[in-house]
Amino acid sequence: MSFFKKLKESIASKTEAVTNVFKEGLAKTRTAFVEKVEELITRRKKIDEEFYEELEEILIGADVGVNTVMTLIDDLRAEVKKRKIEDASDLQPVLSEKLVGLLKGDDHAELRMAPPGEITVILFVGVNGVGKTTTIGKLAHKFKSEGKNVLLAAGDTFRAGAIEQLEVWGQRVGVDVIKQSSGADPAAVMFDAVQAAKQRKVDVLLCDTAGRLQNKTNLMEELNKIFRVIQRELPEAPHEVLLVLDATTGQNALSQAKLFGEKSGVTGLVLTKLDGTAKGGIVVAIRNELNLPVKLVGLGEKMGDLQTFDSEQFVHALFAGLISRESEEQPPAAN
């Protein structure tokens, strides 16, 4: 077997593995959303006003968000008219296409990294209980498995047990944690962490921050202080400020994103616990209503279940059952 053939097969199997992680992680949403769409298409047959109204209800039920749903339905109406689609069964590919379009935006999901030889600093923000520390641990594992030298900074000095929780992840992954005592100044922890990162020639520094409610002015002041301390030492940093959101909270996650996004210089989003909700449509709502890319998604408990977000993989995984059934129903091509 040639090198290029082996490489092609390796890429294909890796892509398939990622697709399967998305499929498994979105199983609940697929059951709640796609099966209802399927049932509607089978029952209604024709695309009429009642069809659109029911589709609207299904999309809102999956937490796609009212504003996004209105946009989507208007786009579908226009496309149906343009393509002269009459049969409801022909609508699924169009719906998939529109969802990918809404999710894609004009930016990339890849994390912004510093040039080789420089320190990449990624700051994590978000309220307590959204899976921030778990996300940091999983991302540290991902970077370490890529051969990068990683360091963690325990900047959440206020929540009881936050430092210890990060240390447990550090031990699991085999990565050091820079910390001070509980109640210490978070900006002082960040200063120590940046100094340690420089001395140890670290590739990636992942920084936890306090997660008290986003409408508390003092939290935003703390974040600004952290920014200033980091930028004084590393002017190009932080390279990413990732807001971690719990997908199971649906519209509440969207309101958190709006408040944090306005005040804390967020550059991207991490959606955790997607595997635990039937309302995965919140990804579409958040991406469409905020000018922020979804960078990472949590699709399960395992280390490898934190994935770079891919809009096509996401939509393909959502419609997986429907797509595979359609291909099975297609008559074989004539020789």
Short mmCIF file of C-alpha atoms in Angstrom, two decimals:
data_model
loop_
_atom_site.label_atom_id
_atom_site.label_comp_id
_atom_site.label_asym_id
_atom_site.label_seq_id
_atom_site.Cartn_x
_atom_site.Cartn_y
_atom_site.Cartn_z
CA MET A 1 0.00 0.00 0.00
CA SER A 2 1.43 3.40 -0.97
CA PHE A 3 2.17 6.10 1.60
CA PHE A 4 -0.53 8.37 0.13
CA LYS A 5 -3.15 5.61 0.20
CA LYS A 6 -2.29 4.88 3.86
CA LEU A 7 -2.48 8.60 4.66
CA LYS A 8 -5.86 8.90 2.93
CA GLU A 9 -7.23 5.90 4.85
CA SER A 10 -5.86 7.27 8.13
CA ILE A 11 -7.56 10.64 7.52
CA ALA A 12 -10.80 8.89 6.56
CA SER A 13 -10.81 6.73 9.72
CA LYS A 14 -10.01 9.75 11.89
CA THR A 15 -12.86 11.71 10.26
CA GLU A 16 -15.18 8.75 10.84
CA ALA A 17 -14.11 8.60 14.51
CA VAL A 18 -14.86 12.32 14.96
CA THR A 19 -18.22 11.90 13.20
CA ASN A 20 -19.08 9.06 15.58
CA VAL A 21 -18.24 11.22 18.62
CA PHE A 22 -20.61 13.88 17.28
CA LYS A 23 -23.29 11.25 16.52
CA GLU A 24 -23.11 9.75 20.02
CA GLY A 25 -22.93 13.15 21.70
CA LEU A 26 -25.97 14.47 19.86
CA ALA A 27 -28.11 11.33 20.25
CA LYS A 28 -30.65 13.01 22.57
CA THR A 29 -31.06 16.05 20.33
CA ARG A 30 -31.32 13.84 17.26
CA THR A 31 -34.10 11.78 18.85
CA ALA A 32 -36.04 14.85 19.97
CA PHE A 33 -35.47 17.01 16.90
CA VAL A 34 -34.87 14.91 13.80
CA GLU A 35 -37.45 12.23 14.61
CA LYS A 36 -40.08 14.95 15.00
CA VAL A 37 -39.02 16.48 11.66
CA GLU A 38 -39.18 13.03 10.06
CA GLU A 39 -42.63 12.38 11.49
CA LEU A 40 -43.84 15.77 10.25
CA ILE A 41 -42.46 15.15 6.73
CA THR A 42 -44.05 11.67 6.59
CA ARG A 43 -47.41 12.86 7.90
CA ARG A 44 -47.79 16.15 6.07
CA LYS A 45 -46.41 15.19 2.62
CA LYS A 46 -47.13 18.67 1.21
CA ILE A 47 -45.44 21.92 2.20
CA ASP A 48 -48.20 24.30 3.28
CA GLU A 49 -48.74 26.91 6.00
CA GLU A 50 -49.55 24.29 8.65
CA PHE A 51 -46.34 22.42 7.76
CA TYR A 52 -44.26 25.56 8.38
CA GLU A 53 -46.05 26.24 11.68
CA GLU A 54 -45.35 22.73 12.98
CA LEU A 55 -41.72 22.87 11.83
CA GLU A 56 -41.42 26.20 13.65
CA GLU A 57 -42.66 24.58 16.88
CA ILE A 58 -40.20 21.68 16.55
CA LEU A 59 -37.25 24.06 16.02
CA ILE A 60 -38.23 26.26 18.97
CA GLY A 61 -38.65 23.10 21.08
CA ALA A 62 -35.04 22.14 20.28
CA ASP A 63 -33.98 25.58 21.62
CA VAL A 64 -32.93 26.89 18.23
CA GLY A 65 -34.31 30.26 19.45
CA VAL A 66 -37.28 32.28 18.21
CA ASN A 67 -35.29 34.88 16.24
CA THR A 68 -33.18 32.21 14.55
CA VAL A 69 -36.25 30.08 13.78
CA MET A 70 -38.00 33.03 12.10
CA THR A 71 -34.91 33.64 9.92
CA LEU A 72 -34.66 29.93 9.11
CA ILE A 73 -38.34 29.55 8.18
CA ASP A 74 -38.18 32.67 5.95
CA ASP A 75 -35.08 31.24 4.22
CA LEU A 76 -36.80 27.86 3.74
CA ARG A 77 -39.90 29.50 2.24
CA ALA A 78 -37.72 31.43 -0.23
CA GLU A 79 -35.73 28.31 -1.15
CA VAL A 80 -38.86 26.16 -1.58
CA LYS A 81 -40.31 28.79 -3.92
CA LYS A 82 -37.03 29.19 -5.83
CA ARG A 83 -36.47 25.45 -6.30
CA LYS A 84 -40.20 24.78 -6.84
CA ILE A 85 -40.21 22.12 -4.07
CA GLU A 86 -43.65 20.69 -3.41
CA ASP A 87 -42.97 17.39 -1.65
CA ALA A 88 -42.08 17.71 2.06
CA SER A 89 -39.62 14.79 1.76
CA ASP A 90 -37.40 16.97 -0.47
CA LEU A 91 -37.02 19.57 2.28
CA GLN A 92 -34.54 17.78 4.61
CA PRO A 93 -31.40 18.45 2.49
CA VAL A 94 -32.45 22.12 2.22
CA LEU A 95 -32.95 22.32 6.01
CA SER A 96 -29.50 20.72 6.58
CA GLU A 97 -27.92 23.20 4.16
CA LYS A 98 -29.56 26.18 5.90
CA LEU A 99 -28.49 24.98 9.37
CA VAL A 100 -24.87 24.59 8.19
CA GLY A 101 -25.08 28.11 6.74
CA LEU A 102 -26.33 29.55 10.04
CA LEU A 103 -23.60 27.79 12.01
CA LYS A 104 -20.69 28.53 9.71
CA GLY A 105 -20.49 32.31 9.87
CA ASP A 106 -17.36 33.70 8.29
CA ASP A 107 -14.86 32.62 10.94
CA HIS A 108 -13.03 29.43 11.81
CA ALA A 109 -13.50 27.20 14.82
CA GLU A 110 -9.79 26.51 15.21
CA LEU A 111 -8.25 28.01 18.34
CA ARG A 112 -5.98 30.99 17.74
CA MET A 113 -2.44 30.01 18.73
CA ALA A 114 0.79 31.96 19.22
CA PRO A 115 3.57 31.45 16.65
CA PRO A 116 5.91 28.48 17.37
CA GLY A 117 8.31 29.24 20.20
CA GLU A 118 5.91 31.68 21.88
CA ILE A 119 3.43 31.06 24.71
CA THR A 120 -0.24 30.65 23.81
CA VAL A 121 -2.46 31.93 26.64
CA ILE A 122 -6.10 30.83 26.78
CA LEU A 123 -8.37 32.37 29.41
CA PHE A 124 -11.59 30.64 30.49
CA VAL A 125 -14.58 32.57 31.81
CA GLY A 126 -18.12 31.55 32.78
CA VAL A 127 -20.41 31.08 35.76
CA ASN A 128 -19.92 28.27 38.27
CA GLY A 129 -21.14 24.80 37.41
CA VAL A 130 -20.88 25.00 33.61
CA GLY A 131 -17.93 22.60 33.32
CA LYS A 132 -15.14 25.16 33.08
CA THR A 133 -12.54 23.16 35.05
CA THR A 134 -13.39 19.92 33.23
CA THR A 135 -13.01 21.72 29.89
CA ILE A 136 -9.58 23.06 30.93
CA GLY A 137 -8.50 19.54 31.98
CA LYS A 138 -9.68 17.97 28.72
CA LEU A 139 -8.06 20.69 26.61
CA ALA A 140 -4.80 20.26 28.56
CA HIS A 141 -4.97 16.54 27.73
CA LYS A 142 -5.57 17.34 24.03
CA PHE A 143 -2.60 19.72 23.83
CA LYS A 144 -0.33 17.36 25.77
CA SER A 145 -1.24 14.46 23.47
CA GLU A 146 -0.12 16.72 20.57
CA GLY A 147 3.31 16.97 22.23
CA LYS A 148 2.88 20.47 23.67
CA ASN A 149 4.24 21.59 27.04
CA VAL A 150 1.17 22.73 29.02
CA LEU A 151 0.72 24.64 32.28
CA LEU A 152 -2.49 25.44 34.22
CA ALA A 153 -3.23 28.56 36.29
CA ALA A 154 -5.73 28.28 39.18
CA GLY A 155 -7.22 31.78 38.92
CA ASP A 156 -10.58 30.86 40.47
CA THR A 157 -9.48 31.60 44.03
CA PHE A 158 -12.97 32.29 45.41
CA ARG A 159 -15.05 29.15 44.85
CA ALA A 160 -14.53 26.53 47.54
CA GLY A 161 -12.67 23.57 46.08
CA ALA A 162 -11.93 25.20 42.70
CA ILE A 163 -8.14 25.08 43.14
CA GLU A 164 -8.24 21.47 44.34
CA GLN A 165 -10.49 20.49 41.43
CA LEU A 166 -8.01 21.94 38.93
CA GLU A 167 -5.15 20.15 40.73
CA VAL A 168 -6.98 16.82 40.39
CA TRP A 169 -7.24 17.43 36.63
CA GLY A 170 -3.58 18.45 36.52
CA GLN A 171 -2.59 15.15 38.16
CA ARG A 172 -4.84 13.12 35.82
CA VAL A 173 -3.37 14.76 32.75
CA GLY A 174 0.20 15.05 34.05
CA VAL A 175 0.35 18.86 33.92
CA ASP A 176 1.54 21.29 36.64
CA VAL A 177 -0.81 23.81 38.24
CA ILE A 178 0.31 27.28 39.38
CA LYS A 179 -1.73 28.31 42.41
CA GLN A 180 -1.87 30.44 45.53
CA SER A 181 -4.03 30.04 48.63
CA SER A 182 -7.82 30.24 48.54
CA GLY A 183 -9.01 33.87 48.46
CA ALA A 184 -5.75 35.17 46.91
CA ASP A 185 -5.72 37.88 44.24
CA PRO A 186 -6.42 36.10 40.89
CA ALA A 187 -4.25 38.61 39.00
CA ALA A 188 -1.29 37.69 41.26
CA VAL A 189 -1.82 34.02 40.36
CA MET A 190 -1.77 34.93 36.67
CA PHE A 191 1.45 36.91 37.14
CA ASP A 192 3.08 33.87 38.77
CA ALA A 193 1.73 31.58 36.04
CA VAL A 194 3.10 33.74 33.19
CA GLN A 195 6.52 33.93 34.88
CA ALA A 196 6.55 30.14 35.37
CA ALA A 197 5.46 29.62 31.75
CA LYS A 198 8.38 31.76 30.54
CA GLN A 199 10.92 29.97 32.75
CA ARG A 200 9.69 26.49 31.80
CA LYS A 201 9.41 27.29 28.07
CA VAL A 202 5.73 26.35 28.10
CA ASP A 203 3.79 26.16 24.81
CA VAL A 204 0.27 26.63 26.22
CA LEU A 205 -0.93 28.30 29.43
CA LEU A 206 -4.59 27.56 30.32
CA CYS A 207 -6.05 29.96 32.89
CA ASP A 208 -9.12 29.36 35.06
CA THR A 209 -10.98 32.43 36.41
CA ALA A 210 -13.67 33.07 39.02
CA GLY A 211 -17.20 32.18 37.99
CA ARG A 212 -19.49 34.26 40.10
CA LEU A 213 -22.55 35.73 38.43
CA GLN A 214 -21.78 37.65 35.26
CA ASN A 215 -23.75 40.75 36.29
CA LYS A 216 -21.43 41.46 39.26
CA THR A 217 -19.32 44.47 38.35
CA ASN A 218 -16.44 43.33 40.56
CA LEU A 219 -16.04 40.11 38.55
CA MET A 220 -15.62 42.12 35.33
CA GLU A 221 -13.13 44.39 37.13
CA GLU A 222 -11.18 41.29 38.20
CA LEU A 223 -11.13 40.00 34.62
CA ASN A 224 -9.87 43.36 33.37
CA LYS A 225 -7.11 43.29 35.99
CA ILE A 226 -6.13 39.77 34.85
CA PHE A 227 -6.02 41.00 31.23
CA ARG A 228 -3.72 43.89 32.18
CA VAL A 229 -1.33 41.65 34.14
CA ILE A 230 -1.09 39.09 31.30
CA GLN A 231 -0.70 41.73 28.57
CA ARG A 232 2.03 43.54 30.48
CA GLU A 233 4.11 40.35 30.38
CA LEU A 234 2.90 38.98 27.01
CA PRO A 235 1.50 41.84 24.85
CA GLU A 236 -0.20 39.51 22.31
CA ALA A 237 -1.97 37.49 25.02
CA PRO A 238 -4.51 36.21 25.82
CA HIS A 239 -4.89 34.59 22.41
CA GLU A 240 -8.38 33.33 23.24
CA VAL A 241 -10.95 34.23 25.90
CA LEU A 242 -13.33 31.28 25.91
CA LEU A 243 -16.74 31.55 27.52
CA VAL A 244 -17.84 28.14 28.78
CA LEU A 245 -21.61 27.51 28.66
CA ASP A 246 -23.69 24.57 29.82
CA ALA A 247 -25.79 23.51 26.79
CA THR A 248 -28.40 21.87 29.06
CA THR A 249 -29.46 25.32 30.33
CA GLY A 250 -30.65 26.31 26.82
CA GLN A 251 -31.83 29.91 26.58
CA ASN A 252 -30.18 30.74 29.92
CA ALA A 253 -26.85 29.90 28.26
CA LEU A 254 -27.72 32.35 25.49
CA SER A 255 -28.42 35.17 27.98
CA GLN A 256 -25.12 34.40 29.79
CA ALA A 257 -23.31 34.58 26.46
CA LYS A 258 -24.87 37.96 25.68
CA LEU A 259 -23.87 39.45 29.06
CA PHE A 260 -20.37 38.01 29.13
CA GLY A 261 -19.76 38.75 25.46
CA GLU A 262 -20.57 42.43 25.95
CA LYS A 263 -18.33 42.90 28.95
CA SER A 264 -15.35 40.57 28.96
CA GLY A 265 -13.76 40.47 25.50
CA VAL A 266 -14.89 36.91 24.75
CA THR A 267 -13.41 35.58 21.49
CA GLY A 268 -15.14 32.20 21.34
CA LEU A 269 -17.52 29.80 23.05
CA VAL A 270 -17.28 26.32 24.53
CA LEU A 271 -20.57 24.42 24.84
CA THR A 272 -20.41 21.63 27.40
CA LYS A 273 -22.78 18.74 28.20
CA LEU A 274 -24.31 18.61 24.70
CA ASP A 275 -24.64 14.85 25.19
CA GLY A 276 -26.92 15.46 28.20
CA THR A 277 -29.57 17.55 26.48
CA ALA A 278 -32.25 17.17 23.81
CA LYS A 279 -31.91 20.90 23.14
CA GLY A 280 -28.69 20.92 21.12
CA GLY A 281 -30.35 23.49 18.86
CA ILE A 282 -29.01 26.08 21.32
CA VAL A 283 -25.73 25.84 19.33
CA VAL A 284 -27.57 27.25 16.31
CA ALA A 285 -29.26 29.99 18.39
CA ILE A 286 -26.03 31.10 20.05
CA ARG A 287 -24.03 31.08 16.80
CA ASN A 288 -26.71 32.99 14.93
CA GLU A 289 -27.61 35.59 17.57
CA LEU A 290 -24.08 36.43 18.70
CA ASN A 291 -21.14 37.34 16.55
CA LEU A 292 -19.04 34.70 18.34
CA PRO A 293 -17.75 31.40 16.98
CA VAL A 294 -18.38 28.14 18.81
CA LYS A 295 -14.81 26.83 19.19
CA LEU A 296 -15.23 23.63 21.23
CA VAL A 297 -18.06 21.32 22.22
CA GLY A 298 -18.26 18.79 25.05
CA LEU A 299 -19.90 15.60 23.79
CA GLY A 300 -19.38 13.24 26.72
CA GLU A 301 -17.45 12.34 29.86
CA LYS A 302 -14.32 10.85 28.26
CA MET A 303 -11.07 12.79 27.74
CA GLY A 304 -11.46 12.74 23.97
CA ASP A 305 -15.06 13.97 24.03
CA LEU A 306 -14.04 17.64 23.89
CA GLN A 307 -14.03 18.34 20.15
CA THR A 308 -13.23 21.26 17.89
CA PHE A 309 -16.60 22.45 16.65
CA ASP A 310 -17.38 21.63 13.03
CA SER A 311 -20.69 22.89 11.64
CA GLU A 312 -20.91 20.23 8.91
CA GLN A 313 -20.10 17.40 11.35
CA PHE A 314 -22.68 18.82 13.76
CA VAL A 315 -25.50 18.93 11.20
CA HIS A 316 -24.47 15.61 9.63
CA ALA A 317 -24.56 13.97 13.08
CA LEU A 318 -27.98 15.50 13.75
CA PHE A 319 -29.45 14.10 10.55
CA ALA A 320 -27.36 10.91 10.57
CA GLY A 321 -30.27 8.48 10.85
CA LEU A 322 -32.27 10.25 8.18
CA ILE A 323 -29.34 10.51 5.75
CA SER A 324 -28.37 6.84 6.13
CA ARG A 325 -31.98 5.72 5.64
CA GLU A 326 -32.31 7.89 2.53
CA SER A 327 -29.15 6.40 1.02
CA GLU A 328 -30.39 2.88 1.81
CA GLU A 329 -33.67 3.65 0.03
CA GLN A 330 -31.91 4.92 -3.12
CA PRO A 331 -31.97 2.35 -5.92
CA PRO A 332 -28.48 1.05 -6.86
CA ALA A 333 -26.82 2.82 -9.76
CA ALA A 334 -27.00 1.09 -13.12
CA ASN A 335 -23.74 -0.43 -14.37
#
